[in-house]
Coordinates of C-alpha atoms and ligand atoms in Angstrom, one line a residue:
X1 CA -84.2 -206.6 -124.5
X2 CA -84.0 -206.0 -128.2
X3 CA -81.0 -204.0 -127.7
X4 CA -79.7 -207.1 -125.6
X5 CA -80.0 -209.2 -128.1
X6 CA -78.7 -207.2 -131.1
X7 CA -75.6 -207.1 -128.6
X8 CA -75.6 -211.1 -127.9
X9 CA -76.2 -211.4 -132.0
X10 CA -73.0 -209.2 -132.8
X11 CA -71.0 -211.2 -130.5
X12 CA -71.9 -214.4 -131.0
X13 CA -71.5 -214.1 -134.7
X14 CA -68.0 -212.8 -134.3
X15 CA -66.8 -215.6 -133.3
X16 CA -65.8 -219.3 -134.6
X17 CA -66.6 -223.0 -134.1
X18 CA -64.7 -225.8 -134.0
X19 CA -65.6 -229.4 -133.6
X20 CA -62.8 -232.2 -133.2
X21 CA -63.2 -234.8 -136.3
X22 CA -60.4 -237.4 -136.6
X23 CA -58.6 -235.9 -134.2
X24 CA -58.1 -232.3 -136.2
X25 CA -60.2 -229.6 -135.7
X26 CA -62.7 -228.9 -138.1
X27 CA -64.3 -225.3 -138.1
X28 CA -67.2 -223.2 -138.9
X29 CA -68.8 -219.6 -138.6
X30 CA -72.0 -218.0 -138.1
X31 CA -73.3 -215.2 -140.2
X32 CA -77.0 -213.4 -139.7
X33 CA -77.5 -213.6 -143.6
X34 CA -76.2 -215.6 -146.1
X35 CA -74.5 -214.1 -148.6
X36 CA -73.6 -215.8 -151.9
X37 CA -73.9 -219.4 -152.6
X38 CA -74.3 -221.8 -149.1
X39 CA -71.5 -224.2 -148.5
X40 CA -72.0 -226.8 -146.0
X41 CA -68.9 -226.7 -143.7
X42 CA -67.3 -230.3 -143.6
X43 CA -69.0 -230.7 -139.9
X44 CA -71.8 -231.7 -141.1
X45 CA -71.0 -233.5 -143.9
X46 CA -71.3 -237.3 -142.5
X47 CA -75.0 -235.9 -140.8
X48 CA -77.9 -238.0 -142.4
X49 CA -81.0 -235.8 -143.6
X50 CA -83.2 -237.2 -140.6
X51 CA -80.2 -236.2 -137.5
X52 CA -80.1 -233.8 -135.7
X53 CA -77.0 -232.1 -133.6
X54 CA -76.3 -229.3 -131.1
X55 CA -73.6 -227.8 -129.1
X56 CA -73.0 -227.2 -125.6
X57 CA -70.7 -224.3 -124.7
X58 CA -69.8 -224.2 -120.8
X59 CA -69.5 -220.2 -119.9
X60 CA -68.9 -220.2 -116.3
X61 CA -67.4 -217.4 -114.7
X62 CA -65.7 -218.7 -112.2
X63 CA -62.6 -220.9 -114.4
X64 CA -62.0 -223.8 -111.3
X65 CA -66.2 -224.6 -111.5
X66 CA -66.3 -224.3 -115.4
X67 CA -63.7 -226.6 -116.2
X68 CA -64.1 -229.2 -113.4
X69 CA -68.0 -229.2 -115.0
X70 CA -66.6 -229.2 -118.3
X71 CA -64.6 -232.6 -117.4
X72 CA -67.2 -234.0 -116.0
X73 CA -69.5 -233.5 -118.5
X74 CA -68.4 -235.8 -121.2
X75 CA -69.1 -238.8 -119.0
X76 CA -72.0 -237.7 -117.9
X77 CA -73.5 -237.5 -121.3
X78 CA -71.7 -240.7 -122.3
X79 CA -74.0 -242.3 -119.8
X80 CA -77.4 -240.3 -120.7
X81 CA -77.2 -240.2 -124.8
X82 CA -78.7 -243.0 -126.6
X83 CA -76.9 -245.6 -127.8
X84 CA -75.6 -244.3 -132.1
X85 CA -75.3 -240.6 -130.8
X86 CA -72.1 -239.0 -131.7
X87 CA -70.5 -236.8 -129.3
X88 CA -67.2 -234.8 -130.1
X89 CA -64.9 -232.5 -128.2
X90 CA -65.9 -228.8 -129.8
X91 CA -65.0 -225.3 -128.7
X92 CA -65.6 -221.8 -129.8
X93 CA -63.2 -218.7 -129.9
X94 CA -62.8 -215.2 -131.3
X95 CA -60.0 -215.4 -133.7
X96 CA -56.5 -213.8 -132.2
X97 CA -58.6 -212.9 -129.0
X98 CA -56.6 -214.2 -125.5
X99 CA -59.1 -216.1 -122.8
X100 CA -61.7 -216.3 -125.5
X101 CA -61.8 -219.9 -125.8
X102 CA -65.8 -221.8 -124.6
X103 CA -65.2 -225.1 -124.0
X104 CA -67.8 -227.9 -124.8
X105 CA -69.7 -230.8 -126.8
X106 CA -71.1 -231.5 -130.2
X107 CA -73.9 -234.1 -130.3
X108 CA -75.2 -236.0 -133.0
X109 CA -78.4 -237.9 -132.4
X110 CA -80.3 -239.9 -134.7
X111 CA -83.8 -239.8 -136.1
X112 CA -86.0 -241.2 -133.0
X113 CA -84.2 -240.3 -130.0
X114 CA -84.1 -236.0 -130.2
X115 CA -86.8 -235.9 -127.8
X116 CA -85.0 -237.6 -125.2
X117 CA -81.9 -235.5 -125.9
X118 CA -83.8 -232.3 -126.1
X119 CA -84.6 -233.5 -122.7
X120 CA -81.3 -234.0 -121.0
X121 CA -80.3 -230.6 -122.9
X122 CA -83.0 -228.8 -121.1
X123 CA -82.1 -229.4 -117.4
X124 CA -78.5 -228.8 -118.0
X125 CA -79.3 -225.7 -119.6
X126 CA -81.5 -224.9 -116.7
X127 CA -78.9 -226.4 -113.7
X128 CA -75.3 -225.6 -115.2
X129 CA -73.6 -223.0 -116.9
X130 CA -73.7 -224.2 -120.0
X131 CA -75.3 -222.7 -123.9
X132 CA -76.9 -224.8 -126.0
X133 CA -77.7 -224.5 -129.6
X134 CA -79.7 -227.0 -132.3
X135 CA -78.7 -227.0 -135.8
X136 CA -81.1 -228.1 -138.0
X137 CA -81.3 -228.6 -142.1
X138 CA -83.1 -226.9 -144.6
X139 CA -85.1 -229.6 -147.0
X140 CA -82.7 -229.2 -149.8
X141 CA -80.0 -230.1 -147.6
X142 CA -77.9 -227.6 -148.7
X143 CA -77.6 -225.0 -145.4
X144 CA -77.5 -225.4 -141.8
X145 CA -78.9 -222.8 -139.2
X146 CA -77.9 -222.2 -135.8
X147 CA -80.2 -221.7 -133.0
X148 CA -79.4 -220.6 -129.2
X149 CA -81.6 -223.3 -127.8
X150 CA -83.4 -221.1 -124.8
X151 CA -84.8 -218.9 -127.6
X152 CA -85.6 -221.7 -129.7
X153 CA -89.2 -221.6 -129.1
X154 CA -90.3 -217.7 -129.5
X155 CA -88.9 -215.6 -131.5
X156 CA -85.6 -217.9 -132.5
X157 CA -82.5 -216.1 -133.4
X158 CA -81.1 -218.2 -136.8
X159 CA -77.9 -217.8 -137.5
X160 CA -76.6 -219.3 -140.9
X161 CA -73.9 -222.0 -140.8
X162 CA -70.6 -220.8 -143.3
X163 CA -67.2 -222.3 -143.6
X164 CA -64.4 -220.6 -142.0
X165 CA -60.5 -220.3 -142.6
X166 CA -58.4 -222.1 -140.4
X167 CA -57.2 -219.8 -137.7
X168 CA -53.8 -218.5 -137.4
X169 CA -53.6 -220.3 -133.7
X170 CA -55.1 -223.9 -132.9
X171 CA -58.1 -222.6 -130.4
X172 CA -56.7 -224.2 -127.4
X173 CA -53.3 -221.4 -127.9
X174 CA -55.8 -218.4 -126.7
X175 CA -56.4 -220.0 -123.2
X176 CA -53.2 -221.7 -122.8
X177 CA -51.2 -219.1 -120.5
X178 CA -52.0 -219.4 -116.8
X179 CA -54.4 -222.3 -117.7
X180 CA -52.5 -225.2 -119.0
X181 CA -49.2 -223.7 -118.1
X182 CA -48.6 -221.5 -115.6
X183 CA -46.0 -218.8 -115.9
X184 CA -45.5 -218.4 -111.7
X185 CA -46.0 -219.8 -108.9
X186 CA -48.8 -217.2 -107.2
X187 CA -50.9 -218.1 -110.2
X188 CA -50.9 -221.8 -110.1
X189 CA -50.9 -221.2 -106.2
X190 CA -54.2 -219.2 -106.6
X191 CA -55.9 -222.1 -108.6
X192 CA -55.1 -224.4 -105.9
X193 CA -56.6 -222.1 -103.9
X194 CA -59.9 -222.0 -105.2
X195 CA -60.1 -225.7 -104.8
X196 CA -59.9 -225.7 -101.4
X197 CA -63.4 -226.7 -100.6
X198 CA -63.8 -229.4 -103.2
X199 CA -60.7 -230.7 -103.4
X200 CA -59.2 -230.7 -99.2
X201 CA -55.9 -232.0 -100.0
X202 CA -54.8 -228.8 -101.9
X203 CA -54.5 -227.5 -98.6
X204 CA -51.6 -230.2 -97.7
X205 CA -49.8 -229.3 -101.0
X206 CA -50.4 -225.6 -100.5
X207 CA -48.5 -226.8 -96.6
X208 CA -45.6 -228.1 -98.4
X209 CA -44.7 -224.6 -99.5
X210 CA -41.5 -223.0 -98.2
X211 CA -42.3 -219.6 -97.2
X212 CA -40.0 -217.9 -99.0
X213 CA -38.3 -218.8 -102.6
X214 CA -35.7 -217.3 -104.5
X215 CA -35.3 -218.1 -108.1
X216 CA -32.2 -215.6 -108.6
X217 CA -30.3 -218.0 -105.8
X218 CA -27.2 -219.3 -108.0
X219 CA -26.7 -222.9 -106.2
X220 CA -22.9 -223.6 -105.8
X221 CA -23.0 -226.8 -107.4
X222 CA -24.6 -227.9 -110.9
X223 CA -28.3 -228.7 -110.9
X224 CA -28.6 -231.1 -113.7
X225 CA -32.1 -232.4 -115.0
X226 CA -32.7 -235.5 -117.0
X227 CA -36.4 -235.3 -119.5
X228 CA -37.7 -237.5 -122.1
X229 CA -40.8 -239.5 -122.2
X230 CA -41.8 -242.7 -120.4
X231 CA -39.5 -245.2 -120.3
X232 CA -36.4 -243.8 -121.9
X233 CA -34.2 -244.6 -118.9
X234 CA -34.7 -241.5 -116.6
X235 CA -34.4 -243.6 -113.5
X236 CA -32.1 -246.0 -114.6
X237 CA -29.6 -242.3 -116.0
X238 CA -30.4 -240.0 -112.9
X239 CA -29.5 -243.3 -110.7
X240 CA -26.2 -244.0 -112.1
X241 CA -25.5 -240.3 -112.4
X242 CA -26.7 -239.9 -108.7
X243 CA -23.7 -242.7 -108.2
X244 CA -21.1 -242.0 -110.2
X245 CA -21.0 -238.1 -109.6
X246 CA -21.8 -238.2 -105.9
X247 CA -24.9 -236.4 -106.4
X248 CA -27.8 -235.8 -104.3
X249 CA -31.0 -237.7 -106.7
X250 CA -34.2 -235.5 -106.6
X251 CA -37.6 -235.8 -108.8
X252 CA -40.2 -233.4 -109.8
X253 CA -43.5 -233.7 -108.0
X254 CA -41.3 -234.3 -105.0
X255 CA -41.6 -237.5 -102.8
X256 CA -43.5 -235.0 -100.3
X257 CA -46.7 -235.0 -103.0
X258 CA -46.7 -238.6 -103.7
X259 CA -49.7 -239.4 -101.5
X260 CA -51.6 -236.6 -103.2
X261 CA -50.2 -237.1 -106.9
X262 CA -53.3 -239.6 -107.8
X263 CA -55.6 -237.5 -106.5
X264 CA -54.7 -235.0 -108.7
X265 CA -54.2 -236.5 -111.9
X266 CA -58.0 -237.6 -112.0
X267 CA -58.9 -233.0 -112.3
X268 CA -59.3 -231.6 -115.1
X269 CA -56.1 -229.8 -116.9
X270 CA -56.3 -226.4 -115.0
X271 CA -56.1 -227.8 -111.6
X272 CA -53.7 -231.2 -112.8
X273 CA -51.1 -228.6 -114.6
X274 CA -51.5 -226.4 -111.0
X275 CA -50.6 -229.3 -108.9
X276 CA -47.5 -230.0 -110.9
X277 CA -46.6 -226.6 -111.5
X278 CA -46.4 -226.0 -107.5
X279 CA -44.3 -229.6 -107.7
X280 CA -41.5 -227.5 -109.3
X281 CA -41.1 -225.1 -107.3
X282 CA -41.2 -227.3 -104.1
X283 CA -38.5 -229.7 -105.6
X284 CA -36.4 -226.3 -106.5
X285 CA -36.6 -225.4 -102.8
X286 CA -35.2 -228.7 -102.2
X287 CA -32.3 -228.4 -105.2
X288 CA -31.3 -224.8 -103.5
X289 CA -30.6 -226.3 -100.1
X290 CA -28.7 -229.9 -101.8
X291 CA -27.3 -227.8 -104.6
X292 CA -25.1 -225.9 -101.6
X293 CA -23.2 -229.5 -100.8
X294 CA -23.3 -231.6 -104.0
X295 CA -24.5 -231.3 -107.0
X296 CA -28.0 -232.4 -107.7
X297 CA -30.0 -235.0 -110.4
X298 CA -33.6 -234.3 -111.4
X299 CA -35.6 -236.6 -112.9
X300 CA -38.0 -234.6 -114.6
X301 CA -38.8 -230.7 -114.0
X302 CA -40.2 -227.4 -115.7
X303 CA -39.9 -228.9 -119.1
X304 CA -42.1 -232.4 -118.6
X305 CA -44.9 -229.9 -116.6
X306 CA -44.6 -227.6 -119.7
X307 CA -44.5 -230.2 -122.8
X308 CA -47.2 -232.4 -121.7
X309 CA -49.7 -229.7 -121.2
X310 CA -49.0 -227.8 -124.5
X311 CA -49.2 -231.1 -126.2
X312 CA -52.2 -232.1 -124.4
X313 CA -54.0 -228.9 -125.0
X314 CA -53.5 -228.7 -128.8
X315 CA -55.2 -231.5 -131.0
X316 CA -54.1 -232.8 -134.7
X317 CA -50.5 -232.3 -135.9
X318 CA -47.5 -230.3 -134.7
X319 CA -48.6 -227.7 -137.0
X320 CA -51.2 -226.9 -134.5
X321 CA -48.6 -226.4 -131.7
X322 CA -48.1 -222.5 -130.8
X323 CA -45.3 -221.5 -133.4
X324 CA -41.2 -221.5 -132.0
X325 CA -41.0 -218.6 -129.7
X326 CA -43.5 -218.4 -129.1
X327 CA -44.0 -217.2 -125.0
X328 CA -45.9 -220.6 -123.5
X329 CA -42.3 -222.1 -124.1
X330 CA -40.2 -219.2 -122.3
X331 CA -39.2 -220.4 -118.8
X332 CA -41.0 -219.0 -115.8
X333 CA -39.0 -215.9 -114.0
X334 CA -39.8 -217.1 -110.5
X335 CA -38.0 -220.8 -111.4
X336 CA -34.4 -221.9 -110.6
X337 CA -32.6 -222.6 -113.8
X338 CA -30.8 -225.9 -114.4
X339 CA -27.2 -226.0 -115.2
X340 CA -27.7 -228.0 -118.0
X341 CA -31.2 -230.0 -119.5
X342 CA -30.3 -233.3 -121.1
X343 CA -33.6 -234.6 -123.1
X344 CA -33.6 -238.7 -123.5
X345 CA -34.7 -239.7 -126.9
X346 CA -35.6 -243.4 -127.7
X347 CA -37.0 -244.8 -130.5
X348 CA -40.9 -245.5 -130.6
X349 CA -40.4 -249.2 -131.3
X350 CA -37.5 -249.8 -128.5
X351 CA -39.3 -247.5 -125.9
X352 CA -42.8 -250.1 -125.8
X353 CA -40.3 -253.1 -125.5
X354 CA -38.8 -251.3 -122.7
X355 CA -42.8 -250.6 -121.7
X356 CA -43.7 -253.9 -122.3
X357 CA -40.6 -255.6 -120.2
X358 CA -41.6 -253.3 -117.1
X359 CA -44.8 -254.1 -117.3
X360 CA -45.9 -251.3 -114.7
X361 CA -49.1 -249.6 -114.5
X362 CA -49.8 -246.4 -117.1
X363 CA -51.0 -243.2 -116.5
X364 CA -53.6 -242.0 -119.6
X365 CA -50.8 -239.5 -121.0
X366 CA -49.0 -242.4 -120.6
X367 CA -51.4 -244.8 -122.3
X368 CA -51.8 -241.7 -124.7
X369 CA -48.1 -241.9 -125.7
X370 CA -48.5 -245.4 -127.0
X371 CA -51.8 -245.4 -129.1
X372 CA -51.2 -241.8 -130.8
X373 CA -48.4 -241.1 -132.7
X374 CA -49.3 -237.5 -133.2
X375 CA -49.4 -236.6 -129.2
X376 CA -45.8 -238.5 -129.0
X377 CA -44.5 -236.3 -131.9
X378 CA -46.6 -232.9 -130.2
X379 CA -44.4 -233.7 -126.5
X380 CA -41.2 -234.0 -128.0
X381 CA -41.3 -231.4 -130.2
X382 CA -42.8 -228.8 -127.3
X383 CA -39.6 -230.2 -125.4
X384 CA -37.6 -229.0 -127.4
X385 CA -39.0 -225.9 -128.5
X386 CA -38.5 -224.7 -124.7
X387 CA -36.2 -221.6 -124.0
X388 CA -34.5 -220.1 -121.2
X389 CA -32.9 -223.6 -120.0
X390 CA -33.0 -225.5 -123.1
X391 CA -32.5 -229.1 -123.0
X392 CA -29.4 -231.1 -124.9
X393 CA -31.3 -234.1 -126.8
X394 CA -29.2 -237.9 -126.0
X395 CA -29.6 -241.0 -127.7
X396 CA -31.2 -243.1 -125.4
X397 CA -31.0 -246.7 -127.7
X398 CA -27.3 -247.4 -126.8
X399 CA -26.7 -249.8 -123.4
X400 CA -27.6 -248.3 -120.2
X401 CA -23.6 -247.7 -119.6
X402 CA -23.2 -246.4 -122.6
X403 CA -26.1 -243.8 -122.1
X404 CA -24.4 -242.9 -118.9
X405 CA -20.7 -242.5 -120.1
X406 CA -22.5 -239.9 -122.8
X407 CA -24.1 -237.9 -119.9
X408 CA -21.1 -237.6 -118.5
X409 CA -19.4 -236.2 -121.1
X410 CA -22.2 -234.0 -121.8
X411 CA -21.8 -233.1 -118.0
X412 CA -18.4 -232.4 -117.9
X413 CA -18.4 -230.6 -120.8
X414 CA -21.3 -227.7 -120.0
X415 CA -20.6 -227.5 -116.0
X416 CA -17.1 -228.5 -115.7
X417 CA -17.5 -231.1 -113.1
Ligands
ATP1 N1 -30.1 -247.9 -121.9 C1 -31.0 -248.9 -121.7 N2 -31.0 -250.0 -122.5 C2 -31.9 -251.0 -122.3 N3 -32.9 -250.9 -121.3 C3 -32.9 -249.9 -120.5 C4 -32.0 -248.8 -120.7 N4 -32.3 -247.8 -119.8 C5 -33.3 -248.3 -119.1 N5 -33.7 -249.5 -119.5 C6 -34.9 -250.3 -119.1 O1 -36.1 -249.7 -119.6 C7 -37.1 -249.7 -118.7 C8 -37.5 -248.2 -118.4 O2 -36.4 -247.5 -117.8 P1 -36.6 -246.4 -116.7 O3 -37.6 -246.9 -115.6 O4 -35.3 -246.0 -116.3 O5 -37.4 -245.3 -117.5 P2 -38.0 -243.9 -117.1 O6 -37.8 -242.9 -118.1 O7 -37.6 -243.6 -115.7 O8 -39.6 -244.3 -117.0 P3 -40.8 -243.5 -116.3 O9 -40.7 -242.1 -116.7 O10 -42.0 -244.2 -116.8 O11 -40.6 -243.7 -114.8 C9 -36.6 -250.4 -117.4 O12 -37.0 -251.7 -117.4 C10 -35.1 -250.3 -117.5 O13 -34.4 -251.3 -116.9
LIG2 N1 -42.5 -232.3 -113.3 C1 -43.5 -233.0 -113.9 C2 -43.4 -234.4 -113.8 C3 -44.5 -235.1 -114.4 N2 -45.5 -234.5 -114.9 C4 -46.7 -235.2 -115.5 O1 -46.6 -236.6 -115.0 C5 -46.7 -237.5 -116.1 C6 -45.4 -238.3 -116.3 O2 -44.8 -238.6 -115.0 P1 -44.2 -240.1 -114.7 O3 -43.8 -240.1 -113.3 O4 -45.3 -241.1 -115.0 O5 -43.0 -240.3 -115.6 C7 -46.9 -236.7 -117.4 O6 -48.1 -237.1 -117.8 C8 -46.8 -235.3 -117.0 O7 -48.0 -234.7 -117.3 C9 -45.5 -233.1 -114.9 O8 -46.5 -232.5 -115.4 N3 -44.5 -232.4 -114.4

């Protein structure tokens, strides 16, 4: 036992907090001892004298039950805490260490209502996979302590609460790989997989599956894809282009997924970013067979699965995305290539009016893309950091003719059509 916990002690210590404030992670460490002065990390700095807070890490195993628990978490405890509690995104990591990342919860209640949460934080402890820990005070004020909450009554472990350096990576970089972006199609496939049971319909997408695909196939024709974000005239582009080149019009997830696409956009990232990520490679069965009598329009591909997921995944500015070159931005080996990648960039200010004048119902990346500047800024920018078939930015502000005659150009110029 004691040697148990001198090992749980050395690992736990080694590794770092952070809790989402503003939008930006904020983070902290745990040391046994203090050692010089105490500084109390910026976490805490808005916590009255009379609060209390703790954490929730999920550790599950098994990735497909830890994140869906993970999602559904946060409104569960929405529902439970008492009205004035605080409750922010938080994780925990080892610095530089791949699939390190905890997912989880910080919680703030307010003088009166800890018995109640101490409640609810006992039967999830006791029912889910999920740590707790209570931070408390000392009277000065001046240091906070971190407790793993099933010791809490005999025979505590105390950690002491420090500052810590800003990683090197945003935390959410470590997991990111086979996770929020999938780098083939077996691995997304074997997420999809594990759903079977809870989710049915991954069985039907799973179905959709050619049996055999071959990414080194070089179609005969060009394969051209149109990106950007909502409402920057894919549709209205990849229609005209459809017309004016004779081309056959295809669209990542494929028609095929439609009746499944909702389903699958209410799971959590892992199994969301799996569903898409199999989209691809359906719709690039479907490009090899059209690609061998005409050449072939996509709206949207690799690069809108990719860039949303990255952007989603980080937090804060585009500082926090993973650095240019990084490998989340290389192109999957098992994935047709384009021809050529032409990006649509609009304007923030002309792409709502073109919102607003649609009037169509929004997905929450969508909704996402209006309210916060900084996610808008994190997509395009992972767009355009993507290698291996990198996209050609086009100025989507001119007339929707105008915009075409410029594809075209582009078009004839890269795959002399
Ligand atoms: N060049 C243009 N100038 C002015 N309006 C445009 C232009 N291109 C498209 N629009 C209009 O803007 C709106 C959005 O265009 P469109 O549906 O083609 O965008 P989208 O990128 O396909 O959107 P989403 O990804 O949400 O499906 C539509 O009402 C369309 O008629
Ligand atoms: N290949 C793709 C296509 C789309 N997505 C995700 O769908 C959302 C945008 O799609 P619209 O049809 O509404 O334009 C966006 O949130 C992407 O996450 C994708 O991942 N891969």
């Amino acid at each position: 036992m004691a040697r148990h916990l001198k090992l749980l002690v050395q690992r736990w210590s080694s590794r770092v907090f952070s809790v989402e404030v503003d939008g930006a992670p904020r983070y902290f460490g745990i040391r046994e001892q203090l050692r010089g002065e105490p500084v109390p990390p910026d976490v805490f700095s808005e916590v009255q004298k009379q609060d209390r807070c703790y954490s929730l890490l999920v550790c599950s195993g098994d990735r497909v039950t830890g994140d869906r628990f993970h999602w559904e978490l946060r409104d569960r405890l929405q529902r439970q805490l008492p009205p004035g509690s605080g409750l922010r995104s938080m994780s925990s990591f080892i610095p530089d260490q791949k699939g390190s990342l905890l997912k989880g919860y910080f919680l703030q209640s307010r003088a009166g209502n800890s018995s109640l949460i101490e409640d609810i934080l006992t039967d999830l402890e006791q029912r889910n996979p999920v740590l707790v820990c209570s931070y408390s005070q000392s009277e000065d004020g001046q240091q906070w302590t971190q407790c793993l909450w099933y010791q809490s009554e005999d025979n505590p472990v105390r950690f002491c609460v420090v500052p810590s350096e800003t990683p090197k990576h945003h935390p959410s970089v470590l997991n990111m790989i086979n996770s929020d972006v999938f780098y083939s199609l077996d691995e997304a496939c074997d997420v999809l997989k594990q759903c079977g049971d809870i989710i049915p319909e991954t069985r039907s997408v799973l179905g959709m599956l050619p049996s055999s695909l071959d990414a080194r196939r070089k179609p005969d024709f060009p394969v051209i894809v149109i990106e950007g974000l909502d409402a920057t005239g894919k549709t209205t582009l990849t229609e005209s282009l459809r017309d004016s080149l004779g081309a056959t019009l295809l669209r990542s997830p494929p028609q095929c997924l439609s009746a499944w696409r909702g389903r699958f956009d209410r799971e959590p990232p892992l199994i969301r970013r799996a569903f898409y990520a199999v989209g691809n490679y359906i719709t690039a069965e479907q490009i090899n067979q059209e690609a061998s009598k005409s050449p072939v329009i996509v709206d949207r591909f690799w690069h809108s699965t990719a860039a949303y997921a990255i952007a989603t995944a980080v937090t804060g500015p585009v500082s926090n995305l993973p650095h240019e070159g990084a490998e989340v931005y290389h192109w999957p080996g098992d994935l047709l290539q384009p021809s050529l990648v032409i990006l649509l960039t609009l304007d923030p200010e002309e792409r709502k009016r073109r919102l607003r004048s649609r009037g169509l119902m929004k997905t929450d990346e969508e909704e996402e893309l209006d309210h916060n500047k900084l996610f808008r800024t994190r997509v395009e920018e992972a767009y355009r950091r993507i290698v291996g078939s990198a996209c050609i930015a086009l100025d989507a502000s001119p007339s929707a003719d105008l915009v075409l005659q410029q594809a075209l150009l582009l078009i004839r110029a890269k795959c002399h059509l």
